[in-house]
C-alpha cells in the first residue's frame, strides 16, 4: 500500500527507520521529557546515530538530500511518540536548509556536522518587538570593523541551550524598512549571547525553547548567511516551506497517535451494567470516525503539496499556506475529540491523549500563526501584495 505522502521505496526506508527509533527510544522517554520539561537527549542522540539529522542536507555535505515528502513522513513518525523531539528536529532541518541556500564562510563544515548531529542548528526569528511577525525584525545590524554588531531580544529559540548555531534575522545596516533584513548565524557559546531561563510551556515541553538576549553581539562577515537586505526572501522562500512541511507533519503525527490511543481505549474499557465496551456506543465511534476523516484529509493535502513543491507552479505558495492552516486546525480538533471520546481516562493522564492535546496547541501560536496564514491567503486570493 502506498504512503499518503507518495514515498518511493528508498524514501519509505527512511520513514521505517524513523518509526523504529520513535518506538524504541522516543516513546520510552516522552512522558518524562514532558513531565520534567527536559531536553530529549536520548532521542536526538539516536536520530544522530541513525543519520537522520542529515536527512535533507545536500549530498555534497554528507546528507541524504531527501525532498520534503520524506521529511514529512519522518517527522510524522517522530511526532507520534514525542512531539518535543519532532519540533527540535523540524527546526534543525529547516535551519540547515537556509544555511545550505545561503553562503556563510563555514557552510561546508557546519553542514557536514549538521548531517551527523554534531552541530544542531535552529531558528531565532521571533523578537520581543516583532512578536510573531517574524518577517519584520526589530533588531538591526550595525557595521563594525570587518563585520557587524547587534543587540536583540529573541523571544523564543527552540533548542536554545543545545543548538550550536541559530539562524537569526535583523534589519540590514541602514535599512529603511523592516523587510530589508539579513539572516546571520549566532554562535551559541559566543560572547554577547545569553539564554534567559528554561522553558515551562503548556505543550512541547521538551523543546528547550527559551528567550535569548544578544548584547553587543559581534558577527564576523563570514557568519552572514544571505545577501544584505535579502533576509525576507530566505525566510519566505526557503524557511517557510520547510517549516510548514515539518510542522504540518508534526500535527499529523499527533493526530495519528490520538486516533490510535482513542481506538485502543474504546476497545479496552467497558461498562458493567450493560456489558458493553465503549466501542459499542455509536456516539464514540462517530467521534473516532470524524478524527480519522479529518486527519487523512489534512495528510492528503500535505501529500499533494509536497508533490507540487518538487515541480512548483504559481499555486504552490498558496497550497503551502493551506497545508499548515489545515494541519493546525486538524490537530487541535482531533486531539479535542480524543479528549472527549476518552473522557476522564484522558483528563486524568491515564492515557497519553492530554499530552497530545497540549502539544497540538503550539502550532496555533507559532509563526506564521493561523491569523497570519488567513491574512496571507486572503491577500493572495484577492490579488493583494503580502506586505
Ligand atoms: C513551542 C514553541 C517554539 C517556538 N520556537 C521558536 C523558534 O525556534 N524560533 C522562533 O523564531 N520562534 C519560535 N517560537 C515563537 C513563535 O514563532 C511566535 O513568534 C510566538 O509564539 C508568538 O508569541 P507572541 O506572544 O509574541 O504572540 P503575538 O505575536 O503577540 O500574537 C498574539 C495574537 O495576535 C495575533 N497576531 C499577531 N500579529 C498579527 C498580525 N500581524 N495580524 C493578525 N493577527 C496577529 C496572533 O495570531 C495571536 O493570536 C516558538 C513558539 C512556540 C510556542
GROMACS .gro file of C-alpha atoms in nm, residues 115-345:
model
  231
  115UNK     CA    1   2.438   1.592   0.888
  116UNK     CA    2   2.583   1.383   1.170
  117UNK     CA    3   2.406   1.568   1.452
  118UNK     CA    4   2.736   1.705   1.588
  119UNK     CA    5   2.613   2.057   1.507
  120UNK     CA    6   2.245   2.114   1.590
  121UNK     CA    7   2.100   2.430   1.443
  122UNK     CA    8   1.772   2.619   1.483
  123UNK     CA    9   1.588   2.944   1.408
  124UNK     CA   10   1.589   3.269   1.605
  125UNK     CA   11   1.344   3.496   1.423
  126UNK     CA   12   1.079   3.598   1.681
  127UNK     CA   13   1.166   3.908   1.880
  128UNK     CA   14   1.009   4.092   2.168
  129UNK     CA   15   0.931   4.382   1.932
  130UNK     CA   16   0.820   4.191   1.623
  131UNK     CA   17   0.643   3.916   1.818
  132UNK     CA   18   0.506   3.656   1.576
  133UNK     CA   19   0.553   3.893   1.277
  134UNK     CA   20   0.881   3.716   1.202
  135UNK     CA   21   0.934   3.877   0.861
  136UNK     CA   22   0.981   4.223   1.023
  137UNK     CA   23   1.265   4.208   1.280
  138UNK     CA   24   1.307   4.499   1.523
  139UNK     CA   25   1.682   4.449   1.573
  140UNK     CA   26   1.939   4.590   1.332
  141UNK     CA   27   2.290   4.511   1.215
  142UNK     CA   28   2.543   4.789   1.256
  143UNK     CA   29   2.867   4.784   1.057
  144UNK     CA   30   3.158   4.721   1.293
  145UNK     CA   31   3.513   4.679   1.160
  146UNK     CA   32   3.519   4.387   0.921
  147UNK     CA   33   3.181   4.258   1.038
  148UNK     CA   34   2.868   4.370   1.221
  149UNK     CA   35   2.731   4.419   1.570
  150UNK     CA   36   2.378   4.379   1.701
  151UNK     CA   37   2.158   4.393   2.010
  152UNK     CA   38   1.843   4.181   2.004
  153UNK     CA   39   1.583   4.025   2.231
  154UNK     CA   40   1.495   3.698   2.061
  155UNK     CA   41   1.178   3.588   2.236
  156UNK     CA   42   1.177   3.216   2.154
  157UNK     CA   43   1.458   2.992   2.033
  158UNK     CA   44   1.384   2.619   2.019
  159UNK     CA   45   1.688   2.412   2.129
  160UNK     CA   46   1.828   2.734   2.278
  161UNK     CA   47   2.069   2.560   2.518
  162UNK     CA   48   2.166   2.269   2.294
  163UNK     CA   49   2.198   2.413   1.942
  164UNK     CA   50   2.547   2.513   1.826
  165UNK     CA   51   2.407   2.785   1.598
  166UNK     CA   52   2.089   2.986   1.548
  167UNK     CA   53   1.985   3.116   1.206
  168UNK     CA   54   1.887   3.467   1.310
  169UNK     CA   55   1.737   3.778   1.150
  170UNK     CA   56   1.793   4.154   1.176
  171UNK     CA   57   1.738   4.463   0.967
  172UNK     CA   58   2.034   4.529   0.733
  173UNK     CA   59   2.258   4.826   0.821
  174UNK     CA   60   2.073   5.150   0.740
  175UNK     CA   61   1.751   4.963   0.644
  176UNK     CA   62   1.462   5.188   0.550
  177UNK     CA   63   1.204   4.914   0.607
  178UNK     CA   64   1.190   4.616   0.846
  179UNK     CA   65   1.154   4.399   0.537
  180UNK     CA   66   1.509   4.493   0.437
  181UNK     CA   67   1.652   4.221   0.658
  182UNK     CA   68   1.955   3.994   0.662
  183UNK     CA   69   1.997   3.643   0.802
  184UNK     CA   70   2.310   3.564   1.000
  185UNK     CA   71   2.444   3.295   1.233
  186UNK     CA   72   2.452   3.329   1.608
  187UNK     CA   73   2.709   3.101   1.772
  188UNK     CA   74   2.552   2.981   2.092
  189UNK     CA   75   2.858   2.991   2.316
  190UNK     CA   76   2.998   3.322   2.188
  191UNK     CA   77   3.036   3.638   2.396
  192UNK     CA   78   2.725   3.854   2.397
  193UNK     CA   79   2.478   3.560   2.385
  194UNK     CA   80   2.278   3.490   2.698
  195UNK     CA   81   1.996   3.239   2.729
  196UNK     CA   82   1.721   3.362   2.956
  197UNK     CA   83   1.597   3.069   3.162
  198UNK     CA   84   1.422   2.742   3.086
  199UNK     CA   85   1.102   2.656   2.900
  200UNK     CA   86   0.792   2.563   3.101
  201UNK     CA   87   0.524   2.577   2.833
  202UNK     CA   88   0.179   2.422   2.809
  203UNK     CA   89   0.293   2.181   2.539
  204UNK     CA   90   0.609   2.072   2.356
  205UNK     CA   91   0.762   2.099   2.700
  206UNK     CA   92   1.091   1.932   2.599
  207UNK     CA   93   1.166   2.158   2.305
  208UNK     CA   94   1.413   2.375   2.502
  209UNK     CA   95   1.262   2.699   2.374
  210UNK     CA   96   1.399   2.998   2.565
  211UNK     CA   97   1.437   3.369   2.509
  212UNK     CA   98   1.789   3.468   2.404
  213UNK     CA   99   1.943   3.810   2.460
  214UNK     CA  100   2.213   3.939   2.223
  215UNK     CA  101   2.412   4.229   2.370
  216UNK     CA  102   2.683   4.388   2.159
  217UNK     CA  103   2.699   4.058   1.970
  218UNK     CA  104   2.979   4.061   1.710
  219UNK     CA  105   2.901   3.897   1.378
  220UNK     CA  106   3.206   3.816   1.165
  221UNK     CA  107   3.145   3.890   0.795
  222UNK     CA  108   3.165   3.517   0.726
  223UNK     CA  109   2.864   3.443   0.951
  224UNK     CA  110   2.627   3.644   0.732
  225UNK     CA  111   2.405   3.392   0.552
  226UNK     CA  112   2.210   3.595   0.296
  227UNK     CA  113   2.295   3.899   0.090
  228UNK     CA  114   2.222   4.220   0.280
  229UNK     CA  115   1.851   4.304   0.251
  230UNK     CA  116   1.758   3.959   0.117
  231UNK     CA  117   1.663   3.805   0.452
  232UNK     CA  118   1.288   3.817   0.385
  233UNK     CA  119   1.344   3.617   0.063
  234UNK     CA  120   1.522   3.349   0.266
  235UNK     CA  121   1.252   3.348   0.535
  236UNK     CA  122   0.966   3.323   0.287
  237UNK     CA  123   1.116   3.113   0.008
  238UNK     CA  124   1.338   2.870   0.198
  239UNK     CA  125   1.249   2.865   0.568
  240UNK     CA  126   0.871   2.897   0.540
  241UNK     CA  127   0.806   2.599   0.306
  242UNK     CA  128   1.031   2.361   0.502
  243UNK     CA  129   0.891   2.481   0.835
  244UNK     CA  130   0.537   2.435   0.706
  245UNK     CA  131   0.602   2.081   0.587
  246UNK     CA  132   0.769   1.990   0.916
  247UNK     CA  133   0.513   2.145   1.149
  248UNK     CA  134   0.220   2.014   0.944
  249UNK     CA  135   0.362   1.663   0.958
  250UNK     CA  136   0.416   1.709   1.332
  251UNK     CA  137   0.046   1.796   1.367
  252UNK     CA  138  -0.045   1.484   1.172
  253UNK     CA  139   0.172   1.264   1.393
  254UNK     CA  140  -0.019   1.395   1.695
  255UNK     CA  141  -0.349   1.315   1.520
  256UNK     CA  142  -0.243   0.959   1.431
  257UNK     CA  143  -0.138   0.891   1.790
  258UNK     CA  144  -0.466   1.037   1.919
  259UNK     CA  145  -0.662   0.806   1.687
  260UNK     CA  146  -0.462   0.501   1.797
  261UNK     CA  147  -0.494   0.585   2.168
  262UNK     CA  148  -0.869   0.651   2.136
  263UNK     CA  149  -0.930   0.334   1.939
  264UNK     CA  150  -0.735   0.132   2.197
  265UNK     CA  151  -0.928   0.285   2.485
  266UNK     CA  152  -1.270   0.231   2.323
  267UNK     CA  153  -1.182  -0.135   2.273
  268UNK     CA  154  -1.036  -0.189   2.621
  269UNK     CA  155  -1.276  -0.005   2.853
  270UNK     CA  156  -1.631  -0.120   2.922
  271UNK     CA  157  -1.948  -0.052   3.118
  272UNK     CA  158  -2.050  -0.336   3.352
  273UNK     CA  159  -2.424  -0.282   3.379
  274UNK     CA  160  -2.478  -0.307   3.002
  275UNK     CA  161  -2.184  -0.545   2.940
  276UNK     CA  162  -2.076  -0.305   2.665
  277UNK     CA  163  -1.735  -0.187   2.559
  278UNK     CA  164  -1.706   0.185   2.492
  279UNK     CA  165  -1.678   0.098   2.123
  280UNK     CA  166  -2.039  -0.025   2.136
  281UNK     CA  167  -2.153   0.337   2.185
  282UNK     CA  168  -2.230   0.492   1.843
  283UNK     CA  169  -2.151   0.849   1.955
  284UNK     CA  170  -1.795   0.747   2.048
  285UNK     CA  171  -1.748   0.555   1.724
  286UNK     CA  172  -1.867   0.862   1.533
  287UNK     CA  173  -1.609   1.080   1.712
  288UNK     CA  174  -1.335   0.837   1.614
  289UNK     CA  175  -1.460   0.837   1.254
  290UNK     CA  176  -1.451   1.220   1.250
  291UNK     CA  177  -1.094   1.210   1.378
  292UNK     CA  178  -0.985   0.964   1.107
  293UNK     CA  179  -1.154   1.156   0.821
  294UNK     CA  180  -1.012   1.492   0.931
  295UNK     CA  181  -0.661   1.351   0.974
  296UNK     CA  182  -0.641   1.183   0.634
  297UNK     CA  183  -0.798   1.487   0.464
  298UNK     CA  184  -0.517   1.704   0.602
  299UNK     CA  185  -0.247   1.445   0.529
  300UNK     CA  186  -0.373   1.416   0.170
  301UNK     CA  187  -0.343   1.793   0.124
  302UNK     CA  188   0.012   1.787   0.257
  303UNK     CA  189   0.091   1.488   0.031
  304UNK     CA  190  -0.033   1.688  -0.267
  305UNK     CA  191   0.163   1.997  -0.159
  306UNK     CA  192   0.496   1.816  -0.117
  307UNK     CA  193   0.444   1.678  -0.469
  308UNK     CA  194   0.389   2.031  -0.604
  309UNK     CA  195   0.696   2.156  -0.420
  310UNK     CA  196   0.907   1.926  -0.640
  311UNK     CA  197   0.766   2.095  -0.955
  312UNK     CA  198   0.628   2.428  -0.829
  313UNK     CA  199   0.369   2.638  -1.012
  314UNK     CA  200   0.204   2.970  -0.925
  315UNK     CA  201  -0.042   2.795  -0.689
  316UNK     CA  202   0.226   2.622  -0.481
  317UNK     CA  203   0.285   2.904  -0.226
  318UNK     CA  204  -0.091   2.910  -0.156
  319UNK     CA  205  -0.101   2.532  -0.113
  320UNK     CA  206   0.189   2.555   0.134
  321UNK     CA  207  -0.008   2.805   0.346
  322UNK     CA  208  -0.326   2.598   0.317
  323UNK     CA  209  -0.142   2.287   0.432
  324UNK     CA  210  -0.023   2.446   0.755
  325UNK     CA  211  -0.363   2.607   0.823
  326UNK     CA  212  -0.539   2.274   0.768
  327UNK     CA  213  -0.291   2.072   0.975
  328UNK     CA  214  -0.302   2.307   1.277
  329UNK     CA  215  -0.682   2.315   1.281
  330UNK     CA  216  -0.699   1.941   1.235
  331UNK     CA  217  -0.460   1.864   1.520
  332UNK     CA  218  -0.646   2.092   1.760
  333UNK     CA  219  -0.984   1.946   1.664
  334UNK     CA  220  -0.873   1.582   1.652
  335UNK     CA  221  -0.698   1.593   1.990
  336UNK     CA  222  -1.001   1.772   2.137
  337UNK     CA  223  -1.228   1.494   2.004
  338UNK     CA  224  -0.990   1.238   2.156
  339UNK     CA  225  -1.018   1.411   2.495
  340UNK     CA  226  -1.398   1.396   2.468
  341UNK     CA  227  -1.411   1.036   2.346
  342UNK     CA  228  -1.177   0.910   2.619
  343UNK     CA  229  -1.338   1.111   2.899
  344UNK     CA  230  -1.184   1.101   3.247
  345UNK     CA  231  -0.922   0.846   3.142
   0.00000   0.00000   0.00000
